Short mmCIF file of C-alpha atoms in Angstrom, two decimals:
data_model
loop_
_atom_site.label_atom_id
_atom_site.label_comp_id
_atom_site.label_asym_id
_atom_site.label_seq_id
_atom_site.Cartn_x
_atom_site.Cartn_y
_atom_site.Cartn_z
CA MET A 1 149.16 26.20 199.24
CA ASN A 2 146.01 27.03 197.31
CA TYR A 3 145.58 29.74 194.68
CA TYR A 4 142.59 32.02 194.20
CA SER A 5 141.40 34.01 191.21
CA THR A 6 141.71 37.80 191.13
CA ASN A 7 138.09 37.83 189.88
CA GLN A 8 137.00 36.03 193.07
CA SER A 9 134.40 33.80 191.41
CA ALA A 10 136.36 30.61 190.66
CA PRO A 11 137.07 27.77 193.08
CA ALA A 12 140.45 27.66 194.79
CA ALA A 13 143.11 25.72 192.89
CA THR A 14 146.18 23.77 193.88
CA LEU A 15 149.54 24.82 192.49
CA GLN A 16 149.32 21.98 189.99
CA GLU A 17 145.88 23.11 188.81
CA ALA A 18 146.96 26.75 188.63
CA VAL A 19 150.05 25.92 186.56
CA VAL A 20 148.32 23.50 184.21
CA LYS A 21 145.27 25.74 183.69
CA GLY A 22 147.22 28.99 183.47
CA LEU A 23 144.11 31.17 183.66
CA ALA A 24 141.27 30.73 186.16
CA PRO A 25 137.84 29.70 184.80
CA ASP A 26 136.44 33.16 185.59
CA ARG A 27 139.22 34.77 183.46
CA GLY A 28 141.03 35.94 186.58
CA LEU A 29 144.70 35.46 187.37
CA TYR A 30 145.77 33.05 190.06
CA MET A 31 147.29 34.43 193.26
CA PRO A 32 148.71 32.47 196.21
CA GLU A 33 146.50 32.53 199.28
CA GLU A 34 149.55 33.42 201.38
CA ILE A 35 152.83 35.19 200.67
CA PRO A 36 155.45 33.67 202.98
CA LEU A 37 157.65 36.03 204.99
CA LEU A 38 161.26 34.89 204.90
CA PRO A 39 163.13 34.83 208.23
CA ALA A 40 165.58 37.63 209.04
CA GLY A 41 168.45 35.15 209.06
CA PHE A 42 167.88 34.38 205.40
CA PHE A 43 168.95 37.89 204.39
CA SER A 44 172.24 37.67 206.26
CA GLU A 45 172.97 34.19 204.91
CA ILE A 46 172.34 34.99 201.23
CA VAL A 47 175.27 37.42 201.24
CA HIS A 48 177.45 34.33 200.94
CA SER A 49 175.20 32.45 198.48
CA GLY A 50 175.03 32.15 194.71
CA VAL A 51 171.92 32.59 192.59
CA THR A 52 170.90 28.91 192.58
CA ASP A 53 171.21 28.56 196.37
CA ILE A 54 169.16 31.72 196.86
CA ALA A 55 166.56 30.61 194.32
CA ARG A 56 166.24 27.18 195.95
CA SER A 57 165.46 28.81 199.31
CA VAL A 58 162.91 31.23 197.84
CA ALA A 59 161.32 28.47 195.75
CA ARG A 60 160.99 26.26 198.82
CA ALA A 61 159.15 29.06 200.63
CA LEU A 62 156.82 29.60 197.65
CA PHE A 63 156.29 26.04 196.40
CA GLY A 64 157.74 23.69 199.03
CA ASP A 65 154.35 22.45 200.25
CA ASP A 66 153.38 21.30 196.76
CA ILE A 67 156.53 19.76 195.24
CA PRO A 68 159.08 17.49 196.96
CA HIS A 69 162.12 19.52 197.97
CA ASP A 70 164.58 17.40 195.98
CA GLU A 71 162.46 17.74 192.83
CA LEU A 72 162.08 21.48 193.35
CA ALA A 73 165.85 21.84 193.82
CA ARG A 74 166.39 19.96 190.56
CA ILE A 75 163.99 22.27 188.70
CA VAL A 76 165.73 25.39 190.04
CA THR A 77 169.24 24.12 189.35
CA ASP A 78 168.36 23.03 185.83
CA ALA A 79 166.56 26.30 185.02
CA LEU A 80 169.17 28.69 186.43
CA ASN A 81 172.33 27.40 184.77
CA PHE A 82 173.67 30.88 183.96
CA GLU A 83 174.95 33.94 185.79
CA ILE A 84 172.95 37.06 186.71
CA PRO A 85 175.64 39.64 187.55
CA LEU A 86 175.20 43.06 189.12
CA VAL A 87 177.37 45.53 187.18
CA ARG A 88 178.37 49.01 188.34
CA VAL A 89 177.51 51.60 185.67
CA GLU A 90 178.29 54.73 187.66
CA GLU A 91 178.51 55.87 191.27
CA GLY A 92 175.52 54.52 193.22
CA LEU A 93 173.91 52.99 190.14
CA TYR A 94 174.01 49.35 189.04
CA ALA A 95 172.62 47.21 186.22
CA LEU A 96 171.27 43.76 187.04
CA GLU A 97 172.13 41.91 183.83
CA LEU A 98 169.39 39.41 183.15
CA PHE A 99 170.51 38.51 179.62
CA HIS A 100 173.11 35.81 180.15
CA GLY A 101 170.70 32.90 179.61
CA PRO A 102 170.25 30.88 176.41
CA THR A 103 167.98 33.43 174.67
CA PHE A 104 169.75 36.52 176.07
CA ALA A 105 166.71 37.93 177.89
CA PHE A 106 165.34 38.04 181.44
CA LYS A 107 162.45 35.78 180.55
CA ASP A 108 164.78 32.80 180.44
CA VAL A 109 164.42 32.60 184.24
CA GLY A 110 160.63 32.31 184.40
CA ALA A 111 160.20 30.41 181.13
CA ARG A 112 162.79 27.73 181.93
CA PHE A 113 161.43 27.29 185.45
CA MET A 114 157.86 27.02 184.20
CA ALA A 115 158.76 24.52 181.45
CA ARG A 116 160.30 22.21 184.01
CA MET A 117 157.53 22.62 186.57
CA LEU A 118 154.81 22.03 183.98
CA SER A 119 156.65 18.96 182.67
CA TYR A 120 156.80 17.61 186.23
CA PHE A 121 153.06 18.10 186.79
CA VAL A 122 152.15 16.63 183.40
CA GLN A 123 154.14 13.52 184.27
CA GLN A 124 152.50 13.33 187.70
CA GLN A 125 149.05 13.50 186.12
CA GLY A 126 149.94 11.04 183.39
CA GLN A 127 148.64 13.54 180.83
CA GLU A 128 149.46 13.57 177.15
CA GLY A 129 149.18 16.32 174.58
CA VAL A 130 149.35 19.52 176.64
CA THR A 131 149.19 22.61 174.41
CA VAL A 132 150.97 25.76 175.58
CA LEU A 133 149.83 29.13 174.20
CA VAL A 134 152.01 32.20 174.57
CA ALA A 135 151.65 35.73 173.21
CA THR A 136 154.86 37.71 172.80
CA SER A 137 155.97 41.22 172.03
CA GLY A 138 159.53 39.95 171.65
CA ASP A 139 161.50 38.12 174.32
CA THR A 140 158.78 35.99 175.91
CA GLY A 141 158.36 33.97 172.72
CA SER A 142 162.01 33.08 172.40
CA ALA A 143 162.43 32.24 176.09
CA VAL A 144 159.32 30.06 176.23
CA ALA A 145 160.01 28.34 172.89
CA ASN A 146 163.57 27.47 173.86
CA GLY A 147 162.54 26.49 177.38
CA PHE A 148 159.98 23.98 176.07
CA LEU A 149 161.90 22.83 173.01
CA GLY A 150 161.85 19.05 172.80
CA VAL A 151 159.80 18.57 176.01
CA GLU A 152 157.85 15.39 175.42
CA GLY A 153 154.06 15.65 175.34
CA ILE A 154 153.99 19.46 175.13
CA ARG A 155 153.30 21.49 172.00
CA VAL A 156 153.87 25.26 172.02
CA PHE A 157 152.16 27.92 169.90
CA VAL A 158 153.92 31.31 169.95
CA LEU A 159 151.73 34.22 168.79
CA TYR A 160 153.51 37.42 167.79
CA PRO A 161 152.54 40.67 166.02
CA SER A 162 153.76 40.76 162.42
CA GLY A 163 156.55 43.28 161.85
CA LYS A 164 156.66 44.40 165.49
CA VAL A 165 159.50 42.29 166.93
CA SER A 166 163.19 42.56 166.08
CA ASP A 167 164.71 40.23 163.47
CA ILE A 168 166.80 38.42 166.07
CA GLN A 169 163.86 38.00 168.43
CA GLU A 170 161.76 36.57 165.60
CA ALA A 171 164.53 34.20 164.55
CA GLN A 172 164.73 32.76 168.06
CA PHE A 173 161.26 31.24 167.95
CA THR A 174 160.55 30.79 164.22
CA THR A 175 163.57 28.58 163.46
CA LEU A 176 163.15 25.86 166.06
CA GLY A 177 160.59 23.50 164.54
CA ARG A 178 159.94 20.24 166.42
CA ASN A 179 157.22 20.99 169.02
CA ILE A 180 157.30 24.78 168.51
CA VAL A 181 154.83 26.53 166.15
CA ALA A 182 155.23 30.25 165.40
CA VAL A 183 151.98 32.09 164.60
CA GLU A 184 152.38 35.52 162.97
CA ILE A 185 149.32 37.67 163.71
CA ASP A 186 148.31 40.65 161.61
CA GLY A 187 147.85 43.01 164.55
CA THR A 188 149.39 44.15 167.83
CA PHE A 189 150.63 42.32 170.92
CA ASP A 190 147.32 43.11 172.59
CA ASP A 191 145.55 41.28 169.74
CA CYS A 192 147.80 38.27 170.33
CA GLN A 193 147.11 38.34 174.06
CA ALA A 194 143.35 38.63 173.43
CA LEU A 195 143.45 35.54 171.19
CA VAL A 196 145.18 33.54 173.91
CA LYS A 197 142.63 34.61 176.53
CA SER A 198 139.73 33.82 174.17
CA ALA A 199 141.14 30.34 173.60
CA PHE A 200 141.14 29.72 177.34
CA MET A 201 137.50 30.73 177.57
CA ASP A 202 136.52 28.22 174.86
CA GLU A 203 135.54 25.14 176.92
CA GLU A 204 135.46 22.76 173.95
CA LEU A 205 138.90 23.89 172.79
CA ASN A 206 140.27 23.47 176.30
CA ARG A 207 138.97 19.92 176.58
CA GLN A 208 140.24 18.97 173.14
CA LEU A 209 143.75 20.46 173.44
CA ASN A 210 144.35 20.66 177.21
CA LEU A 211 145.47 24.30 177.01
CA THR A 212 147.78 26.18 179.33
CA SER A 213 149.60 29.51 179.09
CA ALA A 214 153.28 30.40 179.40
CA ASN A 215 152.77 34.16 179.59
CA SER A 216 153.35 35.91 182.89
CA ILE A 217 149.68 35.29 183.62
CA ASN A 218 150.89 31.81 184.72
CA VAL A 219 152.05 31.69 188.34
CA ALA A 220 154.95 29.41 187.39
CA ARG A 221 156.23 32.11 184.99
CA PHE A 222 156.08 35.25 187.09
CA LEU A 223 156.77 34.03 190.64
CA PRO A 224 160.27 32.65 189.83
CA GLN A 225 161.21 36.10 188.56
CA SER A 226 161.34 37.12 192.23
CA PHE A 227 164.52 35.02 192.57
CA TYR A 228 166.80 37.55 190.95
CA TYR A 229 165.63 40.43 193.13
CA PHE A 230 166.98 38.56 196.15
CA HIS A 231 170.17 37.78 194.22
CA ALA A 232 170.62 41.46 193.35
CA PHE A 233 170.26 42.42 197.02
CA ALA A 234 172.81 39.77 198.02
CA GLN A 235 175.34 41.15 195.55
CA LEU A 236 174.82 44.69 196.86
CA ALA A 237 175.14 43.48 200.43
CA ARG A 238 178.51 41.95 199.58
CA LEU A 239 179.58 45.48 198.65
CA GLY A 240 178.40 46.72 202.04
CA ILE A 241 175.15 48.22 200.72
CA SER A 242 171.89 47.01 202.21
CA ARG A 243 169.83 50.14 202.88
CA GLU A 244 168.08 52.80 200.82
CA VAL A 245 167.93 50.50 197.79
CA ILE A 246 165.56 51.32 194.93
CA ILE A 247 164.90 49.27 191.79
CA SER A 248 163.79 50.46 188.36
CA VAL A 249 161.91 47.97 186.19
CA PRO A 250 161.12 48.22 182.45
CA SER A 251 157.35 47.73 182.52
CA GLY A 252 155.15 46.26 179.82
CA ASN A 253 152.86 43.42 180.90
CA LEU A 254 153.95 44.12 184.51
CA GLY A 255 154.96 40.54 185.36
CA ASN A 256 158.53 41.57 186.20
CA LEU A 257 157.41 44.41 188.45
CA THR A 258 154.82 42.19 190.15
CA ALA A 259 157.51 39.62 190.95
CA GLY A 260 159.57 42.36 192.58
CA LEU A 261 156.59 43.45 194.67
CA PHE A 262 156.15 39.84 195.82
CA ALA A 263 159.83 39.78 196.84
CA LYS A 264 159.23 42.91 198.91
CA ARG A 265 156.23 41.28 200.60
CA MET A 266 158.46 38.30 201.39
CA GLY A 267 160.75 40.63 203.33
CA LEU A 268 163.24 41.92 200.77
CA PRO A 269 164.25 45.37 202.10
CA ILE A 270 163.67 47.45 198.98
CA LYS A 271 162.74 51.05 199.68
CA ARG A 272 160.63 51.50 196.57
CA PHE A 273 160.15 50.41 192.97
CA ILE A 274 160.12 52.49 189.81
CA ALA A 275 157.98 51.51 186.81
CA ALA A 276 159.62 52.68 183.59
CA ASN A 277 157.22 53.06 180.66
CA ASN A 278 157.69 53.94 177.01
CA ARG A 279 154.85 55.65 175.12
CA ASN A 280 152.58 52.78 176.14
CA ASP A 281 151.98 54.50 179.45
CA VAL A 282 148.66 53.27 180.83
CA PHE A 283 150.30 52.20 184.10
CA TRP A 284 152.10 55.54 184.42
CA GLU A 285 148.73 57.28 183.96
CA TYR A 286 147.21 55.09 186.67
CA LEU A 287 149.99 55.98 189.12
CA GLN A 288 149.43 59.68 188.46
CA SER A 289 145.65 59.76 188.50
CA GLY A 290 144.20 56.53 189.87
CA ARG A 291 142.44 55.95 186.54
CA TYR A 292 143.21 52.85 184.50
CA LEU A 293 142.42 53.41 180.82
CA PRO A 294 143.77 50.54 178.65
CA ARG A 295 144.05 51.24 174.94
CA PRO A 296 145.68 49.79 171.81
CA SER A 297 149.45 49.68 172.05
CA VAL A 298 151.75 51.70 169.81
CA GLN A 299 155.04 50.51 168.36
CA THR A 300 158.25 51.83 169.95
CA ILE A 301 161.97 51.12 169.98
CA ALA A 302 161.46 49.22 173.28
CA ASN A 303 159.06 46.73 171.73
CA ALA A 304 158.81 44.26 174.61
CA MET A 305 157.09 47.05 176.57
CA ASP A 306 154.55 47.80 173.83
CA VAL A 307 151.53 46.72 175.89
CA GLY A 308 148.32 48.73 176.11
CA SER A 309 146.43 46.41 178.46
CA PRO A 310 148.90 44.84 180.91
CA SER A 311 147.56 41.59 182.33
CA ASN A 312 149.41 41.70 185.63
CA PHE A 313 147.85 45.03 186.57
CA ASP A 314 145.07 42.93 188.13
CA ARG A 315 147.62 41.19 190.34
CA ILE A 316 149.04 44.50 191.54
CA LEU A 317 145.54 45.76 192.36
CA ASP A 318 144.80 42.57 194.28
CA LEU A 319 148.14 42.65 196.11
CA TYR A 320 147.40 46.15 197.40
CA SER A 321 143.67 45.60 198.04
CA TYR A 322 142.80 47.98 195.19
CA SER A 323 144.31 50.97 197.01
CA HIS A 324 145.80 53.52 194.62
CA GLU A 325 147.40 55.27 197.57
CA ALA A 326 149.17 52.10 198.71
CA ILE A 327 150.33 51.24 195.19
CA SER A 328 151.68 54.72 194.46
CA SER A 329 153.50 54.79 197.81
CA ASP A 330 155.55 51.73 196.80
CA ILE A 331 155.86 52.49 193.06
CA SER A 332 156.72 55.67 191.20
CA GLY A 333 156.31 55.88 187.44
CA TYR A 334 158.08 57.54 184.54
CA ARG A 335 157.58 57.49 180.78
CA PHE A 336 159.97 58.21 177.93
CA SER A 337 159.85 58.75 174.20
CA ASP A 338 161.89 56.89 171.61
CA GLY A 339 164.05 59.98 171.22
CA GLU A 340 164.88 60.07 174.93
CA ILE A 341 165.68 56.36 174.96
CA GLU A 342 167.92 56.63 171.89
CA SER A 343 169.71 59.66 173.31
CA VAL A 344 170.57 57.98 176.61
CA ILE A 345 171.90 54.85 174.88
CA LYS A 346 174.33 57.11 173.02
CA ARG A 347 175.27 59.20 176.05
CA VAL A 348 175.86 56.34 178.50
CA HIS A 349 177.94 54.41 175.96
CA LYS A 350 180.07 57.49 175.30
CA GLU A 351 180.52 58.43 178.95
CA SER A 352 180.95 55.08 180.66
CA GLY A 353 181.34 52.51 177.87
CA TYR A 354 178.26 50.64 179.12
CA LEU A 355 175.91 49.55 176.34
CA LEU A 356 172.20 49.69 177.11
CA ASP A 357 169.40 47.95 175.24
CA PRO A 358 166.26 50.08 174.69
CA HIS A 359 164.39 48.54 177.64
CA GLY A 360 167.29 48.86 180.06
CA ALA A 361 167.78 52.42 178.79
CA CYS A 362 164.20 53.26 179.72
CA ALA A 363 164.74 51.84 183.22
CA TYR A 364 168.07 53.71 183.54
CA LEU A 365 166.36 57.00 182.67
CA ALA A 366 163.61 56.39 185.24
CA LEU A 367 166.19 55.55 187.88
CA LYS A 368 168.19 58.70 187.18
CA GLU A 369 165.07 60.87 187.51
CA SER A 370 163.85 59.15 190.67
CA LYS A 371 167.07 58.57 192.61
CA ARG A 372 167.63 60.79 195.65
CA ALA A 373 170.74 61.56 197.69
CA GLY A 374 171.88 58.58 199.76
CA GLU A 375 169.99 56.01 197.70
CA THR A 376 171.55 53.16 195.73
CA GLY A 377 169.77 52.31 192.51
CA ILE A 378 169.47 49.12 190.48
CA PHE A 379 167.91 49.01 187.03
CA LEU A 380 167.02 45.78 185.27
CA ALA A 381 168.90 45.21 182.02
CA THR A 382 166.39 42.81 180.55
CA ALA A 383 167.87 41.93 177.14
CA HIS A 384 171.22 41.85 175.37
CA PRO A 385 171.71 44.98 173.23
CA ALA A 386 172.53 42.80 170.20
CA LYS A 387 168.89 41.68 170.11
CA PHE A 388 168.16 45.22 168.91
CA LYS A 389 171.24 45.50 166.73
CA GLU A 390 170.02 48.02 164.16
CA SER A 391 168.42 50.33 166.72
CA VAL A 392 171.39 50.30 169.07
CA GLU A 393 173.94 50.74 166.28
CA ARG A 394 171.97 53.73 165.01
CA CYS A 395 172.19 55.27 168.47
CA ILE A 396 175.92 54.81 169.07
CA GLY A 397 177.10 55.17 165.49
CA GLU A 398 179.17 52.01 165.43
CA GLU A 399 178.73 48.29 164.86
CA ILE A 400 178.16 45.96 167.80
CA GLU A 401 179.17 42.34 168.04
CA ILE A 402 176.48 39.66 168.00
CA PRO A 403 177.13 36.84 170.49
CA GLU A 404 177.64 33.47 168.83
CA GLY A 405 174.51 32.05 170.44
CA LEU A 406 172.37 34.77 168.85
CA ALA A 407 174.13 34.61 165.48
CA THR A 408 173.32 30.91 165.22
CA PHE A 409 169.58 31.63 165.19
CA MET A 410 169.97 34.10 162.33
CA LYS A 411 171.45 31.42 160.05
CA LYS A 412 168.44 29.09 160.26
CA ASN A 413 165.31 29.02 158.09
CA ARG A 414 162.19 30.62 159.53
CA GLU A 415 158.77 28.97 159.50
CA THR A 416 155.57 30.76 160.51
CA ILE A 417 151.81 30.42 160.21
CA GLN A 418 150.29 33.75 159.14
CA LEU A 419 146.83 34.59 160.48
CA PRO A 420 144.47 37.57 160.84
CA SER A 421 143.63 38.73 164.35
CA ASP A 422 140.17 37.12 164.54
CA PHE A 423 139.55 34.24 166.93
CA GLY A 424 137.74 32.03 164.41
CA SER A 425 140.80 31.77 162.18
CA PHE A 426 143.08 31.14 165.15
CA ARG A 427 140.78 28.47 166.60
CA LYS A 428 140.64 26.61 163.33
CA ALA A 429 144.41 26.73 162.95
CA LEU A 430 144.94 25.42 166.46
CA ILE A 431 142.72 22.40 165.84
CA ASN A 432 144.26 21.64 162.45
CA LEU A 433 147.85 21.92 163.69
CA SER A 434 147.46 20.02 166.95
#
């Protein structure tokens, strides 16, 4: 299958070209020319299947023309070596826990899959010295860094906004060393993302370093996130629930939501999606008014959603042929303040014993406001609450336990490169460190 650019002025690319390049030459995002519709029998069969079996089937539909089936099965099995359980929180409302991977965040799925797919393509091309750039507002950096750690021939630069990620998140990508370089930017996530995009537009830099991206702008990062939507449906179906299902998604750069919309196009019978925003609410504003007005992000308790110019908005526009009416018919939007998020973490923990992280709390709130009689709701719990230890403990008034895997990161020494948010400084650092 070929991939086209959302800006419509770049030549079509193969999957290999789209993954290795990351961003199209015209600064657009790659989209598959076709979205395969899965057969009706698939949805009855997955009721009896685990996450890796489901993911292998979906991956074969998405990528099976471009990668040998046995190699694709190996990539999926190796990437998804952890559980993704659906947990009942209250009557008619479930959390899809996406934080049981090695870095305790949902981005383990896409990042681990992409690392393995990119490694496969690099080996096929006989390339050496691929440089991966990734901007993070928290969990992307740790998932990508750990997914690529030790992969031969690939060097990873993780850009993150100074003072705007949690201590545990920062420890997960600044303590690894080896082929991982942490770059601390004096600015916001949007500044980090702009530096990555500027690097891709620098032809000389691209030739010299063979750049690619591991953000959700890369098709190998966001498309595999569709796997767990099918897995969530299968788990509900095993409970006898397969109709009137709605899903609430914490929304920042919109990669997670876009993956869910792709799953729906592939036949997943989801009634509608809910985009949960914090105070960085440009997508919420678009849903209400049809106007898209990106602006600098502001810092909130749900830091992974602190995005003022979400890249994957372009993919959503393209998917719906730029129709605001069509988009808003499939997606409703809600926004919440830090105070509302903190309050619901406290209330849900007290009433049900379930502990929310700030991002899952935002999605829970949106689901509660949107859910109608007869509907079953799923919200995505995208990170382990311990990754936001201080914030969550302040909400519930008691100490929470840090999983051993997270605690290990906190004991290691951190190493970062500190830079201003101008491209000249970043470009120079990239060349000197590569």
